[in-house]
CSV table of C-alpha atoms in Angstrom, one decimal:
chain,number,residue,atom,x,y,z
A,1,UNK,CA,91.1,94.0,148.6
A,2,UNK,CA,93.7,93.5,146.2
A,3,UNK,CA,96.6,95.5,148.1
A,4,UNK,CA,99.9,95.2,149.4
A,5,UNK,CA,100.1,95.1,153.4
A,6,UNK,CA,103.1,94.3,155.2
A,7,UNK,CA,102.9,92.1,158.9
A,8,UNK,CA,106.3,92.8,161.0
A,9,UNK,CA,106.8,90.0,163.3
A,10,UNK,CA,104.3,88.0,161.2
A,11,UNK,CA,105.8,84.1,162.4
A,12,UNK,CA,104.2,84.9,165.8
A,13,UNK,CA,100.5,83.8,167.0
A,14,UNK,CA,99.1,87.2,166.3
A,15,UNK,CA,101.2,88.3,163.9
A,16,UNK,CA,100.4,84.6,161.5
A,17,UNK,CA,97.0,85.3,162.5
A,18,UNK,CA,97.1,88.7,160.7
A,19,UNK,CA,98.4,87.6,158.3
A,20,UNK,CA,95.7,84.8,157.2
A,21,UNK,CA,93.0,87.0,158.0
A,22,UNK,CA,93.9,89.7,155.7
A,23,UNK,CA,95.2,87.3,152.8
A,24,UNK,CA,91.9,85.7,153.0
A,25,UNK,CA,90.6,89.0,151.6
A,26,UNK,CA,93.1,89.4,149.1
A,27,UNK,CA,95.6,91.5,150.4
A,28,UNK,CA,98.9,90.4,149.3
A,29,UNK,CA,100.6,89.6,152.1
A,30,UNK,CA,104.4,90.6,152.9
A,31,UNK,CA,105.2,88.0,156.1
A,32,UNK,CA,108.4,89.6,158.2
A,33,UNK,CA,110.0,88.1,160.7
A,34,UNK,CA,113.4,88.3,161.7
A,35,UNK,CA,114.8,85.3,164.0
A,36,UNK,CA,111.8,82.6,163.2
A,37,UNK,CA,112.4,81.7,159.5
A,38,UNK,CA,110.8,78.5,159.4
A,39,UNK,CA,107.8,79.7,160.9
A,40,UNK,CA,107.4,82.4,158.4
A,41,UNK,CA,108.4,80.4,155.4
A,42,UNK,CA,105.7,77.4,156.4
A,43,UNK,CA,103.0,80.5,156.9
A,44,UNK,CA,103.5,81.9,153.2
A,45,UNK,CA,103.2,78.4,151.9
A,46,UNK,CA,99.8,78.3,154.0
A,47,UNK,CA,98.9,81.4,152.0
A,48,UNK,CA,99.3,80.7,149.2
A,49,UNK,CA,98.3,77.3,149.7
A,50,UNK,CA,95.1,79.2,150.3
A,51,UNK,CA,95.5,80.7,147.0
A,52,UNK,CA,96.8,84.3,148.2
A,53,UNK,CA,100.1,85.8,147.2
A,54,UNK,CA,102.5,86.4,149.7
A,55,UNK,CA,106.3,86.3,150.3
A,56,UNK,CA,108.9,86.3,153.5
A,57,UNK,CA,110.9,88.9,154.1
A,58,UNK,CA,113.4,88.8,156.8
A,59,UNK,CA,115.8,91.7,158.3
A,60,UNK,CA,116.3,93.4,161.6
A,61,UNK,CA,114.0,96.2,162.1
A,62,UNK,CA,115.9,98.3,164.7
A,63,UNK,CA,118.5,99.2,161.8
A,64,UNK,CA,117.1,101.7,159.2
A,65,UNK,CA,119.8,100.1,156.2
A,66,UNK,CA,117.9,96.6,156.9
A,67,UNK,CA,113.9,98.3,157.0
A,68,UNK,CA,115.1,100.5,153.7
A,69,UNK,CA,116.4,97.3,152.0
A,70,UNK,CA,113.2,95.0,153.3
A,71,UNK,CA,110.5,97.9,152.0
A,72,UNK,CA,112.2,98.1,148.6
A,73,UNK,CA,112.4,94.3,148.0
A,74,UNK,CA,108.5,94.0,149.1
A,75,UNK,CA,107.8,97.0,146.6
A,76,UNK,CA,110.2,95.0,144.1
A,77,UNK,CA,107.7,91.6,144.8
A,78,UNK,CA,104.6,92.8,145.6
A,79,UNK,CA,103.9,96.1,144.8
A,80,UNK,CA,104.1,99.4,146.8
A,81,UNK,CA,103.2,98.7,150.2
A,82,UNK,CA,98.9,99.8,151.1
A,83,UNK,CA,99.1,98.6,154.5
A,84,UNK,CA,101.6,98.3,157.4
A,85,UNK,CA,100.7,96.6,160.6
A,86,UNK,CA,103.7,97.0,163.0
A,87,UNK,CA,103.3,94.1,165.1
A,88,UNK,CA,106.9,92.8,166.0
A,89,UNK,CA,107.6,92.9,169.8
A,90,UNK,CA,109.1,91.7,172.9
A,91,UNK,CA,108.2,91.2,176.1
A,92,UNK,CA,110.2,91.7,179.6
A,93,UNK,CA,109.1,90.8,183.4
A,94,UNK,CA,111.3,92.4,185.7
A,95,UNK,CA,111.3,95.0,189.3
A,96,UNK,CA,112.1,98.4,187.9
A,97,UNK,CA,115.7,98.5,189.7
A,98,UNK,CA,116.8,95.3,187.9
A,99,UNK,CA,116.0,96.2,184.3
A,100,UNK,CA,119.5,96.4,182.7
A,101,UNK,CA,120.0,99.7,180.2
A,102,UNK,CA,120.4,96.8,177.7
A,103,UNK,CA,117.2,94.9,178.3
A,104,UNK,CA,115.7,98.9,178.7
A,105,UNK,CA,117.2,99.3,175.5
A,106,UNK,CA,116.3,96.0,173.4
A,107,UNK,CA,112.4,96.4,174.5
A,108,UNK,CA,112.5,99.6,173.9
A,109,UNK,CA,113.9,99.2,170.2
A,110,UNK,CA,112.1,96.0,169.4
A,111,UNK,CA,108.8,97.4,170.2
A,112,UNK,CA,108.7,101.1,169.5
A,113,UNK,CA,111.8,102.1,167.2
A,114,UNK,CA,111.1,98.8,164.5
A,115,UNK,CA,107.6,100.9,164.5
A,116,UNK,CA,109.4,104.0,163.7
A,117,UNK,CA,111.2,102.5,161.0
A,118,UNK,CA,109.0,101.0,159.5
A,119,UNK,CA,106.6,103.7,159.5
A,120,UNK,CA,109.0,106.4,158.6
A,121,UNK,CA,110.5,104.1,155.2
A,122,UNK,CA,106.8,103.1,153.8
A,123,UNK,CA,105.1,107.2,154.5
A,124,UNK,CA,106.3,108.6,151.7
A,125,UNK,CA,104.6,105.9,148.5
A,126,UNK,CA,101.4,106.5,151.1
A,127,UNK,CA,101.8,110.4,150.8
A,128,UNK,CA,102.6,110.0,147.4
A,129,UNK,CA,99.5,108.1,146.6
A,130,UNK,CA,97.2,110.1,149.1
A,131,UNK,CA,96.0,106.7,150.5
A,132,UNK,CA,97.5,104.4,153.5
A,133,UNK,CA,96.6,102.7,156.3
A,134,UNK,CA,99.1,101.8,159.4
A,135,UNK,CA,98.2,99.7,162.5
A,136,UNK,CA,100.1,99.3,165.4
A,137,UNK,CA,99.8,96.4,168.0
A,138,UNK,CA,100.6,98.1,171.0
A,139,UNK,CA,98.9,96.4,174.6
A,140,UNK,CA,96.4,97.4,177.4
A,141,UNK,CA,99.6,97.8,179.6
A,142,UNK,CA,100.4,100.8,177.2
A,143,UNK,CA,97.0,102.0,178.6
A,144,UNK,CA,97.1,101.2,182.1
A,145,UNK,CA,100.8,100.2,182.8
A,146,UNK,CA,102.3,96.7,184.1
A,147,UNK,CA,103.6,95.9,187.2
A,148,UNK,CA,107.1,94.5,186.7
A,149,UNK,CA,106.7,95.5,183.0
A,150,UNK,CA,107.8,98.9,182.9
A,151,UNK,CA,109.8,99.0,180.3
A,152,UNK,CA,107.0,97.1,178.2
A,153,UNK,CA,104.6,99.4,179.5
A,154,UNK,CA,106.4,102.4,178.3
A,155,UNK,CA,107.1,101.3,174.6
A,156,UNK,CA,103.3,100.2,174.1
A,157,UNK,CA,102.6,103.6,175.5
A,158,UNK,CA,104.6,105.1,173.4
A,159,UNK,CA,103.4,103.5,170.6
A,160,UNK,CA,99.7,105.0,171.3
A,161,UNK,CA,100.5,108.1,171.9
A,162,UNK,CA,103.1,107.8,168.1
A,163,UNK,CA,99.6,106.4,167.1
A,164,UNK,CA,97.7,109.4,168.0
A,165,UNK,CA,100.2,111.7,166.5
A,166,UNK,CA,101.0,110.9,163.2
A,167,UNK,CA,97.3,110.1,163.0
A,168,UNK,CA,96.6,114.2,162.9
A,169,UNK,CA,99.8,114.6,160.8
A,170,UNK,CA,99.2,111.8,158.0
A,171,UNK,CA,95.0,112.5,157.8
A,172,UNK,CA,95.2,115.3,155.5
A,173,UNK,CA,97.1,112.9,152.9
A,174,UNK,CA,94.5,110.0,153.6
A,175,UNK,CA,96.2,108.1,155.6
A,176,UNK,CA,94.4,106.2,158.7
A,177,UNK,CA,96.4,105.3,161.8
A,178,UNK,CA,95.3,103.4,164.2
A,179,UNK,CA,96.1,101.2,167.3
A,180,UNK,CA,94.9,97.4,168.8
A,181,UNK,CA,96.0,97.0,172.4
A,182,UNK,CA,95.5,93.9,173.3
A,183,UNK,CA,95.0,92.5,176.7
A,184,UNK,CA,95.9,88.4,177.6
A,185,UNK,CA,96.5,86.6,174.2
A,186,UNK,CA,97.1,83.0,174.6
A,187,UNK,CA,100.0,83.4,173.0
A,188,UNK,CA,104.0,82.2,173.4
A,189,UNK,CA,104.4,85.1,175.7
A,190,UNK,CA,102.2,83.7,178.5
A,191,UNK,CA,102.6,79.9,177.5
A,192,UNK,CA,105.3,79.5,180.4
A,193,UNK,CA,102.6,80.2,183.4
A,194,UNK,CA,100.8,77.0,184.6
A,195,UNK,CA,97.5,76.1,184.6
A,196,UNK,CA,96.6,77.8,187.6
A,197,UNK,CA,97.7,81.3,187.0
A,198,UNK,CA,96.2,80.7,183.0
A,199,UNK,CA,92.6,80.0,185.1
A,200,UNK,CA,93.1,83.0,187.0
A,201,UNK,CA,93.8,85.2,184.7
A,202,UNK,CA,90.6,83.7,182.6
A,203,UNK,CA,88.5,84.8,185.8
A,204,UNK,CA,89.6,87.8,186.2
A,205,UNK,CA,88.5,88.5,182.7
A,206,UNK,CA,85.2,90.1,182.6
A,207,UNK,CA,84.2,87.5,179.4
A,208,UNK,CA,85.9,84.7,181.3
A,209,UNK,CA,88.5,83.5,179.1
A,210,UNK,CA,91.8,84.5,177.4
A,211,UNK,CA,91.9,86.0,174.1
A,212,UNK,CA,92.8,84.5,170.9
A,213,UNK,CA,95.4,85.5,168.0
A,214,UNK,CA,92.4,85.8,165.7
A,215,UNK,CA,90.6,87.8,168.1
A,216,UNK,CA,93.1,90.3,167.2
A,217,UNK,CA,93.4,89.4,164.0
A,218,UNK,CA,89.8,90.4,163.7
A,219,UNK,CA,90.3,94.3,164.8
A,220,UNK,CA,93.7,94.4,162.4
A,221,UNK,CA,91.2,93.4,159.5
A,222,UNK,CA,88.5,95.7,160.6
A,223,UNK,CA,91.1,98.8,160.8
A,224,UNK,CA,92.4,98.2,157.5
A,225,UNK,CA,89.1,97.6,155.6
A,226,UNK,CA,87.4,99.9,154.1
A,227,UNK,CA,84.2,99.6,156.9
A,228,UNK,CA,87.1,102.0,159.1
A,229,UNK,CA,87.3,104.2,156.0
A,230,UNK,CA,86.3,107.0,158.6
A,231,UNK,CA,88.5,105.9,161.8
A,232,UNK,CA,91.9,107.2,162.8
A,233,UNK,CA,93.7,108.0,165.9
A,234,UNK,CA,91.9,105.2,167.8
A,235,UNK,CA,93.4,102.9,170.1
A,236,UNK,CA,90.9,99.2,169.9
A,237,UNK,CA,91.7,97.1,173.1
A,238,UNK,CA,91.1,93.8,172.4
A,239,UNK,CA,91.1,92.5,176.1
A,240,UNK,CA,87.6,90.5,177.0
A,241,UNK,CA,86.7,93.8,179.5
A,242,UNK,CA,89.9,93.4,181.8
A,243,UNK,CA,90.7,97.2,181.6
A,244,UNK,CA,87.6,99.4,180.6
């Protein structure tokens, strides 16, 4: 499509996935990431090994200096930025009464204020142009809420109900918002369980197995293309039938 789309947290199994999805249809491809260089670096020479453009871009995305400086050398490279999928997150497994302010804090930020950011810095070339399109990777637990993942549960809500919002507010300047919530990725965050807990969870799905990165990769590139041209506000879960 010939735009400029931006992947937060792009060195990570979704986010990588994203990212060759969407430079397979000619998006150029802006690859963030902000503690994984390597990773990123060996996924824009997969790019453009693939012939697409892309570049890395790294920076911490809970400080607005960092997200100003990162959207203006992307702008700089690539061109103003079409598409933003805000995708960088962490995870947390704890009992409510033993999540530290700190660890409250850091989910909190990495998940849901990186969003902000990011959002807030690339609105106004969208508004300007009267065209955008913004996806956020929230999760089912953001729907339903996770045991021992409060915290996690309340950014990824947060992040639908931001989704929702700015959805009514942006619309009238053509901009789309939307939301994946994902449900089990087999992904680094769930690569520590063993292979019994893996084979449960795969059974307790209703399409018996756990997803895969380019499972969501395959709602990101639907919501950005121009077959969504009429969606906005919607929240795709992406989670083989677990929550319904």
């Amino acid at each position: 499509m010939n735009q400029t789309t931006l992947i937060s947290g792009a060195s990570g199994g979704i986010g990588s996935a994203c990212a060759l999805a969407l430079a397979r249809r000619g998006d150029r491809i802006a690859v963030h990431c902000h503690r994984h260089p390597e990773a990123a670096e060996a996924l824009v020479s997969r790019i453009r090994d693939l012939g697409g453009q892309a570049g890395f871009y790294r920076g911490d995305l809970t400080r607005q200096n960092e997200v100003l400086a990162l959207c203006r050398d992307i702008a700089g490279d690539l061109g103003p930025i079409e598409v933003l999928v805000n995708n960088a997150g962490a995870a947390g497994f704890a009992q409510f009464q033993d999540i530290e302010e700190s660890d409250w804090d850091h989910i909190l930020d990495t998940n849901l204020k990186s969003a902000y950011l990011l959002t807030r810095a690339v609105l106004p070339g969208m508004i300007a142009q009267k065209k955008g399109c913004i996806v956020n990777i929230a999760s089912m637990w953001g729907q339903v809420g996770g045991s021992c993942e409060v915290h996690y549960s309340a950014a990824k809500g947060g992040l639908i109900a931001m989704t929702k919002a700015l959805a009514k507010e942006v619309g009238p300047s053509g901009i789309r918002v939307n939301c994946v919530a994902p449900g089990v990725i087999d992904t680094v965050m769930i690569r520590d369980l063993d292979e019994n807990a893996r084979r449960a969870l795969a059974e307790e799905t209703p399409l018996r197995r756990l997803g895969e990165p380019r499972d969501v990769a395959g709602a990101v590139l639907f919501l950005t293309g121009e077959d969504a041209s009429f969606v906005t506000g919607q929240i795709l879960g992406v989670n083989g039938g677990l929550i319904i």
